[in-house]
mmCIF file of C-alpha atoms in Angstrom:
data_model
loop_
_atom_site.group_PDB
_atom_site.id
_atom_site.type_symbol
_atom_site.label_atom_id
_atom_site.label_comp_id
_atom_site.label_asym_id
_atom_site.label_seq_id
_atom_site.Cartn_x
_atom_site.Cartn_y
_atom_site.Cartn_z
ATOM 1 C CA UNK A 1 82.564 111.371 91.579
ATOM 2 C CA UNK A 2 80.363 108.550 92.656
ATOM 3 C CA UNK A 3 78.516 108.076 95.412
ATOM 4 C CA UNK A 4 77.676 104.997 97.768
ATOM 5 C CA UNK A 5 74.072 104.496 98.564
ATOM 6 C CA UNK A 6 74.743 105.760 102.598
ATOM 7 C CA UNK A 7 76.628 109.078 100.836
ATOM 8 C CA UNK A 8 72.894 110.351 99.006
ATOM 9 C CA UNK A 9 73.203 113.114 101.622
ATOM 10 C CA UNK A 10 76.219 114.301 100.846
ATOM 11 C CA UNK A 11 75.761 114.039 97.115
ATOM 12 C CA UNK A 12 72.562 116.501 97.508
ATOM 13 C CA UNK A 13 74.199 118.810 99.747
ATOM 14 C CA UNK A 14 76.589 119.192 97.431
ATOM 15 C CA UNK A 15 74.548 119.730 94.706
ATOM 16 C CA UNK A 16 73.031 122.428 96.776
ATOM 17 C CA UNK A 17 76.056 123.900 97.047
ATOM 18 C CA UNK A 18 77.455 123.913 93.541
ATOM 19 C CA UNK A 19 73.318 125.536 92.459
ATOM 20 C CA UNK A 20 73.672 128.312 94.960
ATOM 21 C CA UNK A 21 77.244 129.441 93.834
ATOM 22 C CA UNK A 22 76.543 129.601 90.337
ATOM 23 C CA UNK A 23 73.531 131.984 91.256
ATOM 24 C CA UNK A 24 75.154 133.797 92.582
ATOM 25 C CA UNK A 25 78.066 133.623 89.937
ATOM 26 C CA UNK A 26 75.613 134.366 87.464
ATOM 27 C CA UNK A 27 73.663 137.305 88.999
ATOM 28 C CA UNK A 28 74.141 140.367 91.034
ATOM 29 C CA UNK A 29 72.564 138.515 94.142
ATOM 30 C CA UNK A 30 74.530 137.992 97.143
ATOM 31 C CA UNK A 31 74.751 134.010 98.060
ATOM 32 C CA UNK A 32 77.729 133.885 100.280
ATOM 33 C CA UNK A 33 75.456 133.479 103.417
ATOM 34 C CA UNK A 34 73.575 130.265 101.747
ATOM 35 C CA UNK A 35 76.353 128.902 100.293
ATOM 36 C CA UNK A 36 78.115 129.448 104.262
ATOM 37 C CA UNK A 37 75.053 128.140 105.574
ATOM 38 C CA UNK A 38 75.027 124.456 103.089
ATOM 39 C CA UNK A 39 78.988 124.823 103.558
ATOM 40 C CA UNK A 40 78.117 124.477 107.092
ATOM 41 C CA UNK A 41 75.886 121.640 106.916
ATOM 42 C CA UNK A 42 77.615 119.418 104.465
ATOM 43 C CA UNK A 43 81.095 119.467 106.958
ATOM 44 C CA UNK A 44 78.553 118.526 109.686
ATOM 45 C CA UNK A 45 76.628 115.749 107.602
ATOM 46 C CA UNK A 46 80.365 114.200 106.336
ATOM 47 C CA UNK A 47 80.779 113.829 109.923
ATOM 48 C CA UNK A 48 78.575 112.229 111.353
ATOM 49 C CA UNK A 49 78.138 109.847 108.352
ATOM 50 C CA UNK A 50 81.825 109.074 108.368
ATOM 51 C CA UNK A 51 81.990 109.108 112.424
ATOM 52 C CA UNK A 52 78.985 106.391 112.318
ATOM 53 C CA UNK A 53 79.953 103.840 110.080
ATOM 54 C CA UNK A 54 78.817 99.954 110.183
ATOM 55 C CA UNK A 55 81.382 97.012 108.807
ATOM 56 C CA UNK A 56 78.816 96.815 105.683
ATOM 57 C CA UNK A 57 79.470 100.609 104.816
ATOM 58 C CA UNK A 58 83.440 99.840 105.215
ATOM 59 C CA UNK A 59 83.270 96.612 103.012
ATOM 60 C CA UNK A 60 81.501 99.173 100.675
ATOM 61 C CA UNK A 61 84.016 102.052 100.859
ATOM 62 C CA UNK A 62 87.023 99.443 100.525
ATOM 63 C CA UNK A 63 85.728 98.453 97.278
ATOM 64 C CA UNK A 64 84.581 102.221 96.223
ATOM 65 C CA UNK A 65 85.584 102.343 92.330
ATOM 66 C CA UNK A 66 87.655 106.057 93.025
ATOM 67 C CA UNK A 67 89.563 104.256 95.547
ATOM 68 C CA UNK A 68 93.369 104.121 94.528
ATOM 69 C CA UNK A 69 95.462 100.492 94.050
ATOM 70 C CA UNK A 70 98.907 99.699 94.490
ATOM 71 C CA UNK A 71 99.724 101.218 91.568
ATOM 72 C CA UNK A 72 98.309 104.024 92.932
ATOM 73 C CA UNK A 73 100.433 103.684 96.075
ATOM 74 C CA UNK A 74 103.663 102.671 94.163
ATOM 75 C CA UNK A 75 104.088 105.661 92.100
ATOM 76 C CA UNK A 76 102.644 107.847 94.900
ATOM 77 C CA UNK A 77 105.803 107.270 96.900
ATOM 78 C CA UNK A 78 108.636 105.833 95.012
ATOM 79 C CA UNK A 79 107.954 108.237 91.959
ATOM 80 C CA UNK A 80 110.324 107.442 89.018
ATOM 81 C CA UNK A 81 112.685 105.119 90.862
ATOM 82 C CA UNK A 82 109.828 101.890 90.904
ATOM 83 C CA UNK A 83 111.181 99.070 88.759
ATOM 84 C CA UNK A 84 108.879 96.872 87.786
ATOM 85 C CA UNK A 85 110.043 92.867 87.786
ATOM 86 C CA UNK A 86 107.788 90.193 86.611
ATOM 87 C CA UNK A 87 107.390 86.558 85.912
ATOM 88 C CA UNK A 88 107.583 83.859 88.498
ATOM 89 C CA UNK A 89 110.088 81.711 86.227
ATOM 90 C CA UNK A 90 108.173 78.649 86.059
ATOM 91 C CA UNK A 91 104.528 79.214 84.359
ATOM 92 C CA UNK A 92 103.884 83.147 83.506
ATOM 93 C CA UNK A 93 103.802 86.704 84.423
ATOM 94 C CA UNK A 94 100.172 87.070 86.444
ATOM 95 C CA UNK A 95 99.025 90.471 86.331
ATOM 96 C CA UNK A 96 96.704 90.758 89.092
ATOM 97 C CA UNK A 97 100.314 90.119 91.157
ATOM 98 C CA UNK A 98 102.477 92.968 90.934
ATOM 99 C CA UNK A 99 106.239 93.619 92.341
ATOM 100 C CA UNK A 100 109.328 95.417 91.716
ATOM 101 C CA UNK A 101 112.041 97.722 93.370
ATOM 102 C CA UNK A 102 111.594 100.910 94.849
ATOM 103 C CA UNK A 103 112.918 103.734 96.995
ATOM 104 C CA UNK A 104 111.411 105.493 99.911
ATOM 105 C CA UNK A 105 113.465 108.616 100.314
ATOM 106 C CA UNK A 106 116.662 106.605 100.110
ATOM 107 C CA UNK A 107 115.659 103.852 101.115
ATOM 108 C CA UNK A 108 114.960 100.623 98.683
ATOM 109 C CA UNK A 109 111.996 98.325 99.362
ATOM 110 C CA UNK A 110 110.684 95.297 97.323
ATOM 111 C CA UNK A 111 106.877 96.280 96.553
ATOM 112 C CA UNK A 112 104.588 93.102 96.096
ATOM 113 C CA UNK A 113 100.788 93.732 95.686
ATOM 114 C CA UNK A 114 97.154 93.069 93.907
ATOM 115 C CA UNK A 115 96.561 94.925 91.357
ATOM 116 C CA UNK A 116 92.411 95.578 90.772
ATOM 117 C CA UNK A 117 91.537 97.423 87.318
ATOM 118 C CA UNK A 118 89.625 100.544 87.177
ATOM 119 C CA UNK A 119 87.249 99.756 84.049
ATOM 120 C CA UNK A 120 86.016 96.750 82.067
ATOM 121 C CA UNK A 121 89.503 96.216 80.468
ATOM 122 C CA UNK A 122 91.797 96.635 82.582
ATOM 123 C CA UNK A 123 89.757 94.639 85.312
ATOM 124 C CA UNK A 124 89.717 91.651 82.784
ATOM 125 C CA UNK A 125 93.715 92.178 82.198
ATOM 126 C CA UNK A 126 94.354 92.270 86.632
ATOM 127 C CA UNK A 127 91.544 89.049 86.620
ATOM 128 C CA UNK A 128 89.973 91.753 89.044
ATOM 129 C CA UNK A 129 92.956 91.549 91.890
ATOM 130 C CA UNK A 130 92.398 87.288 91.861
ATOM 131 C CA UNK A 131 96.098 86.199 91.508
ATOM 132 C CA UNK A 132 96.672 82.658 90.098
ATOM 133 C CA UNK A 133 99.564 80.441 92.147
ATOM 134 C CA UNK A 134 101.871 81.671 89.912
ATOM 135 C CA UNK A 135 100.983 85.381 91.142
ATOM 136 C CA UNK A 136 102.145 83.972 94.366
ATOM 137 C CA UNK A 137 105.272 82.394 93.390
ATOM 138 C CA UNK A 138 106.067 85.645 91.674
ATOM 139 C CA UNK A 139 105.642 87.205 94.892
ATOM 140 C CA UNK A 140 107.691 84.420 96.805
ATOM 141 C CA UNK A 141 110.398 84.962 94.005
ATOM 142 C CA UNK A 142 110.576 88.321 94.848
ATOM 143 C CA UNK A 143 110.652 88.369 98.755
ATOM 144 C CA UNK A 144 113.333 85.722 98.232
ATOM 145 C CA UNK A 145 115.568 88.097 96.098
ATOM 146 C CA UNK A 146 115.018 90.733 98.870
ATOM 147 C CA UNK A 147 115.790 88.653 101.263
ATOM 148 C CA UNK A 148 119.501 87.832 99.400
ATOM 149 C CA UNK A 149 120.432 91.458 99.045
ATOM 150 C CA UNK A 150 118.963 92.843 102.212
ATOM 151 C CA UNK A 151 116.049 94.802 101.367
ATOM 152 C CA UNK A 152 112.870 95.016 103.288
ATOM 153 C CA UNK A 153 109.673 94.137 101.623
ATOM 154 C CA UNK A 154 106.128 95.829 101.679
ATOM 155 C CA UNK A 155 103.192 94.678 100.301
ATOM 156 C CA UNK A 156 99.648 95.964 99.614
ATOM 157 C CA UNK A 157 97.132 93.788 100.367
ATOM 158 C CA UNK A 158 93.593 94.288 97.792
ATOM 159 C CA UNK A 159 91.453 91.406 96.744
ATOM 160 C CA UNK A 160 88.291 89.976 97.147
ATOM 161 C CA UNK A 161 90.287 86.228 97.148
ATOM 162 C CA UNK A 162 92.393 84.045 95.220
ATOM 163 C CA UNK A 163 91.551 83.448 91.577
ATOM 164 C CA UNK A 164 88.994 79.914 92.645
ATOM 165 C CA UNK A 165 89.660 78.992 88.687
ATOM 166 C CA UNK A 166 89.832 75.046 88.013
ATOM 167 C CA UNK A 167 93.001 75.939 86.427
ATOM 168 C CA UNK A 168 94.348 77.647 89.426
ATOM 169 C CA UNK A 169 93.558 74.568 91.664
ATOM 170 C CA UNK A 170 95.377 72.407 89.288
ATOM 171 C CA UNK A 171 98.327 74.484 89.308
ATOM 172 C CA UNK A 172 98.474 74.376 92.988
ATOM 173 C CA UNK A 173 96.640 77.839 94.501
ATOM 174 C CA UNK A 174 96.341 76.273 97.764
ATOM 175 C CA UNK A 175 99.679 74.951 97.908
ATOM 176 C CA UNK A 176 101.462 78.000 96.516
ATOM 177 C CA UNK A 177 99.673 80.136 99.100
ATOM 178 C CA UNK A 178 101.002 77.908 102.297
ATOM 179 C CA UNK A 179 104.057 78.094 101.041
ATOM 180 C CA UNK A 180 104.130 81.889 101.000
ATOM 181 C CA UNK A 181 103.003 81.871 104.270
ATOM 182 C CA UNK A 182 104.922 79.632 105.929
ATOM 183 C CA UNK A 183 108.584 81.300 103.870
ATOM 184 C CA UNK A 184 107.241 84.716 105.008
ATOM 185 C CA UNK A 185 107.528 83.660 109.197
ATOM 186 C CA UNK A 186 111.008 83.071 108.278
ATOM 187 C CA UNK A 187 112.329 85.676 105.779
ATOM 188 C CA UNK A 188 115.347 87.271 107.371
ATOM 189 C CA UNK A 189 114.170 91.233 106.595
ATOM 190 C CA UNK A 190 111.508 93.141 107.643
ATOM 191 C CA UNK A 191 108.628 92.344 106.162
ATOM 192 C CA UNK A 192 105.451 95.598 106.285
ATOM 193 C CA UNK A 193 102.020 94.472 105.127
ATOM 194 C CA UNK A 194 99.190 97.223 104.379
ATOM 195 C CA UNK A 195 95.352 96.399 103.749
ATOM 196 C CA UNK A 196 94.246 99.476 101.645
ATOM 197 C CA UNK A 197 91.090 97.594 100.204
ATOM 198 C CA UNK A 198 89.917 94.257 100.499
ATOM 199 C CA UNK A 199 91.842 91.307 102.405
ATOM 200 C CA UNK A 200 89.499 88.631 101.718
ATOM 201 C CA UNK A 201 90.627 84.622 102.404
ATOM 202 C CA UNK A 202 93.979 82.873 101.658
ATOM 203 C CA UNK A 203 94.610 85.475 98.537
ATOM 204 C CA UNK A 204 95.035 88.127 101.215
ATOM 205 C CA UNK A 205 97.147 85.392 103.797
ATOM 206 C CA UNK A 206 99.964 84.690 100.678
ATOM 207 C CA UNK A 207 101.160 88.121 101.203
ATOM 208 C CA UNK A 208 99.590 89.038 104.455
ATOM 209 C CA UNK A 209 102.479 87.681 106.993
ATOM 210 C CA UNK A 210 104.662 90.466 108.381
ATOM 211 C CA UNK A 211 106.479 92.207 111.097
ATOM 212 C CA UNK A 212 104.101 94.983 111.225
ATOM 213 C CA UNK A 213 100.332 94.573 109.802
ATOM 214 C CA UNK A 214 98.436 97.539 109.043
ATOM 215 C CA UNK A 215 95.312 98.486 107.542
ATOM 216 C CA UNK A 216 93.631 101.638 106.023
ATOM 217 C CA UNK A 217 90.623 102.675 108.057
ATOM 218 C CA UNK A 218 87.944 101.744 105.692
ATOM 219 C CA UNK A 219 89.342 98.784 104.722
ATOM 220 C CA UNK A 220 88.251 94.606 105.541
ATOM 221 C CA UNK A 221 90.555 91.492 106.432
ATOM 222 C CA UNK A 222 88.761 88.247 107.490
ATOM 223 C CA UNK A 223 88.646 84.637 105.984
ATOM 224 C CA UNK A 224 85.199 85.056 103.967
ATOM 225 C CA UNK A 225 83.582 88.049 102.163
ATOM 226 C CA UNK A 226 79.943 89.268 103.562
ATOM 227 C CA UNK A 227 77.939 88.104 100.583
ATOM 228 C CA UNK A 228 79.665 84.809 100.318
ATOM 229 C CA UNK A 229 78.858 84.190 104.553
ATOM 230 C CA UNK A 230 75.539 85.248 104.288
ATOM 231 C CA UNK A 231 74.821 82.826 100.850
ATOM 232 C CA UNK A 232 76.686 80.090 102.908
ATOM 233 C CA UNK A 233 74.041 80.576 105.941
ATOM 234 C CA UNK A 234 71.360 81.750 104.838
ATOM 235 C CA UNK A 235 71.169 80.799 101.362
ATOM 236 C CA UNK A 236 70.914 84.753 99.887
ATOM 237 C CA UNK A 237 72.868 87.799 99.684
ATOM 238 C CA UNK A 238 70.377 89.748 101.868
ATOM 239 C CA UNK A 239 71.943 89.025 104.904
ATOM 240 C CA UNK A 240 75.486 90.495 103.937
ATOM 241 C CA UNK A 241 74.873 93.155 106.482
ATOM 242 C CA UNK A 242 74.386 90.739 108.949
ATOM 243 C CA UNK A 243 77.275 88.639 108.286
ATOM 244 C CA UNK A 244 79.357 92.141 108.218
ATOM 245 C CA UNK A 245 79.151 92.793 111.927
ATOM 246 C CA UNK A 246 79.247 88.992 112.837
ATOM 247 C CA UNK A 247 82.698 88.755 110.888
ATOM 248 C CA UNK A 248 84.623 91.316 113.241
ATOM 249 C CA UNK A 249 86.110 91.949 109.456
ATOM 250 C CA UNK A 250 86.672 95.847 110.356
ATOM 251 C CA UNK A 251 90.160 97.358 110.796
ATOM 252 C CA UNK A 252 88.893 98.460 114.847
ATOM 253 C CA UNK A 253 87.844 94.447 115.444
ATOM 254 C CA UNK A 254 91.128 93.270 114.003
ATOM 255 C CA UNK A 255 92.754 95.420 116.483
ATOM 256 C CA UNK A 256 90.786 94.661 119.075
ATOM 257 C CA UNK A 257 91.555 91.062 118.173
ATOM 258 C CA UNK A 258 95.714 91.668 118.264
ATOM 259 C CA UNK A 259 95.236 90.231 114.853
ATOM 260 C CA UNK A 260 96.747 93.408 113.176
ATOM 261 C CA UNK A 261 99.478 96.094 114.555
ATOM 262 C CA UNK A 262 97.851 99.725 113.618
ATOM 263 C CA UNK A 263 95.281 101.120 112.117
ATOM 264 C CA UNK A 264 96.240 103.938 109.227
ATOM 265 C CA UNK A 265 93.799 106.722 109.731
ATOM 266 C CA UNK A 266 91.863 107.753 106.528
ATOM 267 C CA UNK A 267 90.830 111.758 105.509
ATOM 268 C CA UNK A 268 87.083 112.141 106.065
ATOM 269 C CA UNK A 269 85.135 110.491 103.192
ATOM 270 C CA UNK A 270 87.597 107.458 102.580
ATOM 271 C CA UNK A 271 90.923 107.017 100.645
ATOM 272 C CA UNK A 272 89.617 108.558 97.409
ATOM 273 C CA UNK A 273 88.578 112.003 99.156
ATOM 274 C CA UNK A 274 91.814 112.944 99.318
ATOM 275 C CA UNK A 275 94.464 111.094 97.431
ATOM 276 C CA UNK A 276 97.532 113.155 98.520
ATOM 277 C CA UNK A 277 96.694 113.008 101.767
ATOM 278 C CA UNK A 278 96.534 108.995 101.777
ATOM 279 C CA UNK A 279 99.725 108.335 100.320
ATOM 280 C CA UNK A 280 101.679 110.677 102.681
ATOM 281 C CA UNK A 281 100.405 108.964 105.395
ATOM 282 C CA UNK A 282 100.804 105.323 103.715
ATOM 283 C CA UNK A 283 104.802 106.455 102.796
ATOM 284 C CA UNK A 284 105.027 107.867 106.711
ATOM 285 C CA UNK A 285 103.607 104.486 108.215
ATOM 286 C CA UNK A 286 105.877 102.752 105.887
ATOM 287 C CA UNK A 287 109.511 104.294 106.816
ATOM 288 C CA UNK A 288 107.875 104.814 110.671
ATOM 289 C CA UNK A 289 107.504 100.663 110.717
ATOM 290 C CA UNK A 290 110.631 100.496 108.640
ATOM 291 C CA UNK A 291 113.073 102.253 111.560
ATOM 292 C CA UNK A 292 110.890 100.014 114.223
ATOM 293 C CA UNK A 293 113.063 96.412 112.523
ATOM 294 C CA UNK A 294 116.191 97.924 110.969
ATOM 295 C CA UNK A 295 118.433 96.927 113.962
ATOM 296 C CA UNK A 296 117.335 94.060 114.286
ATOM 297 C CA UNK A 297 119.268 91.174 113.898
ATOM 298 C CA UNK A 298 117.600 88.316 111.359
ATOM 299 C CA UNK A 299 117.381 86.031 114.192
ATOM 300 C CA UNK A 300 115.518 88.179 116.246
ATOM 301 C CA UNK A 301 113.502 89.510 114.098
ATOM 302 C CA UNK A 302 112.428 85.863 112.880
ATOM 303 C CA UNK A 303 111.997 85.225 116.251
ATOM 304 C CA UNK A 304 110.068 88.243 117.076
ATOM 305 C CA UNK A 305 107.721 87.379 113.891
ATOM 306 C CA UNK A 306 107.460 84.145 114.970
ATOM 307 C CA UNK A 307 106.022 85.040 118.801
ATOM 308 C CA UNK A 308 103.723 87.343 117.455
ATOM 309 C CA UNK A 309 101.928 84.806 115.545
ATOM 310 C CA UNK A 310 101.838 82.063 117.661
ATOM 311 C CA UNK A 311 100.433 84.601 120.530
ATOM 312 C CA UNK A 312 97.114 84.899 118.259
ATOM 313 C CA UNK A 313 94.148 82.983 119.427
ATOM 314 C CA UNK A 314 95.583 81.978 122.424
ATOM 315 C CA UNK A 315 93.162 82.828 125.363
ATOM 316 C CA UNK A 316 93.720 82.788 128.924
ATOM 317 C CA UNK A 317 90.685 81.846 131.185
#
């Protein structure tokens, strides 16, 4: 297990913990009152750490290396029935993109996501969760073959930003992700978006449009990361912190903001603490949000879509 610099606490608490037990594991002496007593403490000390936490210690958890991907996510709740689909037909398959066909219960979705790696490999093969344009046309591709046969469409949102690559600009990144955009205010099914890391930039926006937007507690959506704010500003990293809280970046601000639907609520000690617990709340939000737009009509649920977005930013005086 790692630990994040503001989790030290925990960490020795539970080191504590695992001493006293194998004491008393390995001796006749009785250490079920300390270990009851450092049992008691470390619940207390997750809470208030976890109860108390800035933007800059959410930007931290969303990026925690234990934290689980789409992937992740994917199997978690379709099991065996996720089919894979790749290739956006006109350059290549880009694997920090992911998408295929899956059922929830029996229901089928189109899953579209980043992909981040989890070591030095695999983060080189995913280009760290930085999709090209042609990660976005994939992803267009797909929402559009959804759209033909009726299928709603969910998609994970993780990535610290488009892939910024020269090659990626000459292929069109910026063009590629306004086009997603503006096809995903009109696709005629519903369309579920969930931030369960980062949603940094326009790489979050290409798949970020839906009917219902939701994000993991610990998670971050705004158009810049911390560090790159605070090097913009004040020429240095130092001042990430800073930029944190002046971004509004954390899943309570966005709500606050009407910039995002719901907030997914998180077990104690992030996503990673408790895997099992994540994804049955992820697959509940997602068939929940899913019963919220299946009457709909396409028209009115274009329409509805389309009010929703044009309401943000507007402020009366």
């Amino acid at each position: 297990m790692e630990y994040l610099d503001f989790e030290l606490p925990i960490k020795e608490l539970e080191e504590q913990y695992a001493k006293a037990c194998n004491i008393g594991e390995e001796s006749n002496v009785d250490v079920t009152a300390t270990c009851k007593q450092i049992e008691k403490k470390l619940k207390e000390t997750r809470k208030d750490i976890y109860k108390n936490l800035t933007a800059w210690q959410r930007v931290q958890l969303s990026r925690h290396p234990n934290r689980p991907y789409t992937l992740d996510y994917i199997k978690a709740i379709c099991g065996d029935t996720f089919l894979e689909l790749h290739g956006d037909r006109n350059v290549k398959d880009d694997k920090a993109m992911i998408g295929g066909l899956g059922k929830v219960d029996d229901q089928s979705y189109m899953f579209i996501g980043q992909q981040k790696g989890f070591n030095t490999k695999t983060r080189q093969y995913r280009n760290f969760g930085m999709a090209n344009p042609e990660g976005y046309r994939k992803a267009l591709r797909l929402m559009k073959s959804a759209e033909k046969f009726g299928i709603p469409v969910v998609c994970f949102v993780d990535t610290p930003g488009a892939y910024p690559g020269l090659e990626a600009e000459e292929r069109g990144q910026g063009e590629a992700i306004a086009r997603n955009i503006l096809e995903m205010t009109r696709l005629k099914v519903p369309i579920i978006v969930v931030i369960i890391g980062e949603g940094a930039s326009g790489g979050a926006l290409g798949i970020g449009v839906g009917d219902k937007v939701m994000m993991l507690e610990n998670t971050w959506y705004s158009v810049i990361s911390p560090e790159s704010c605070s090097s913009i500003l004040w020429r240095s990293w130092e001042y990430k912190e800073v930029a944190a809280d002046a971004l509004k970046l954390t899943a309570k601000d966005m709500k606050k903001q009407k910039l995002i639907d719901e907030i997914v609520k998180e077990p104690i000690g992030g996503a990673h603490s408790d895997r099992d617990e994540i994804f049955a709340t992820v697959k509940k939000s997602i068939s929940d949000s899913y019963d919220e737009f299946k009457n709909l009509s396409p028209t009115d649920l274009v329409e509805k879509r389309m009010d929703k977005y044009l309401a943000m930013g507007v402020f009366k005086g």
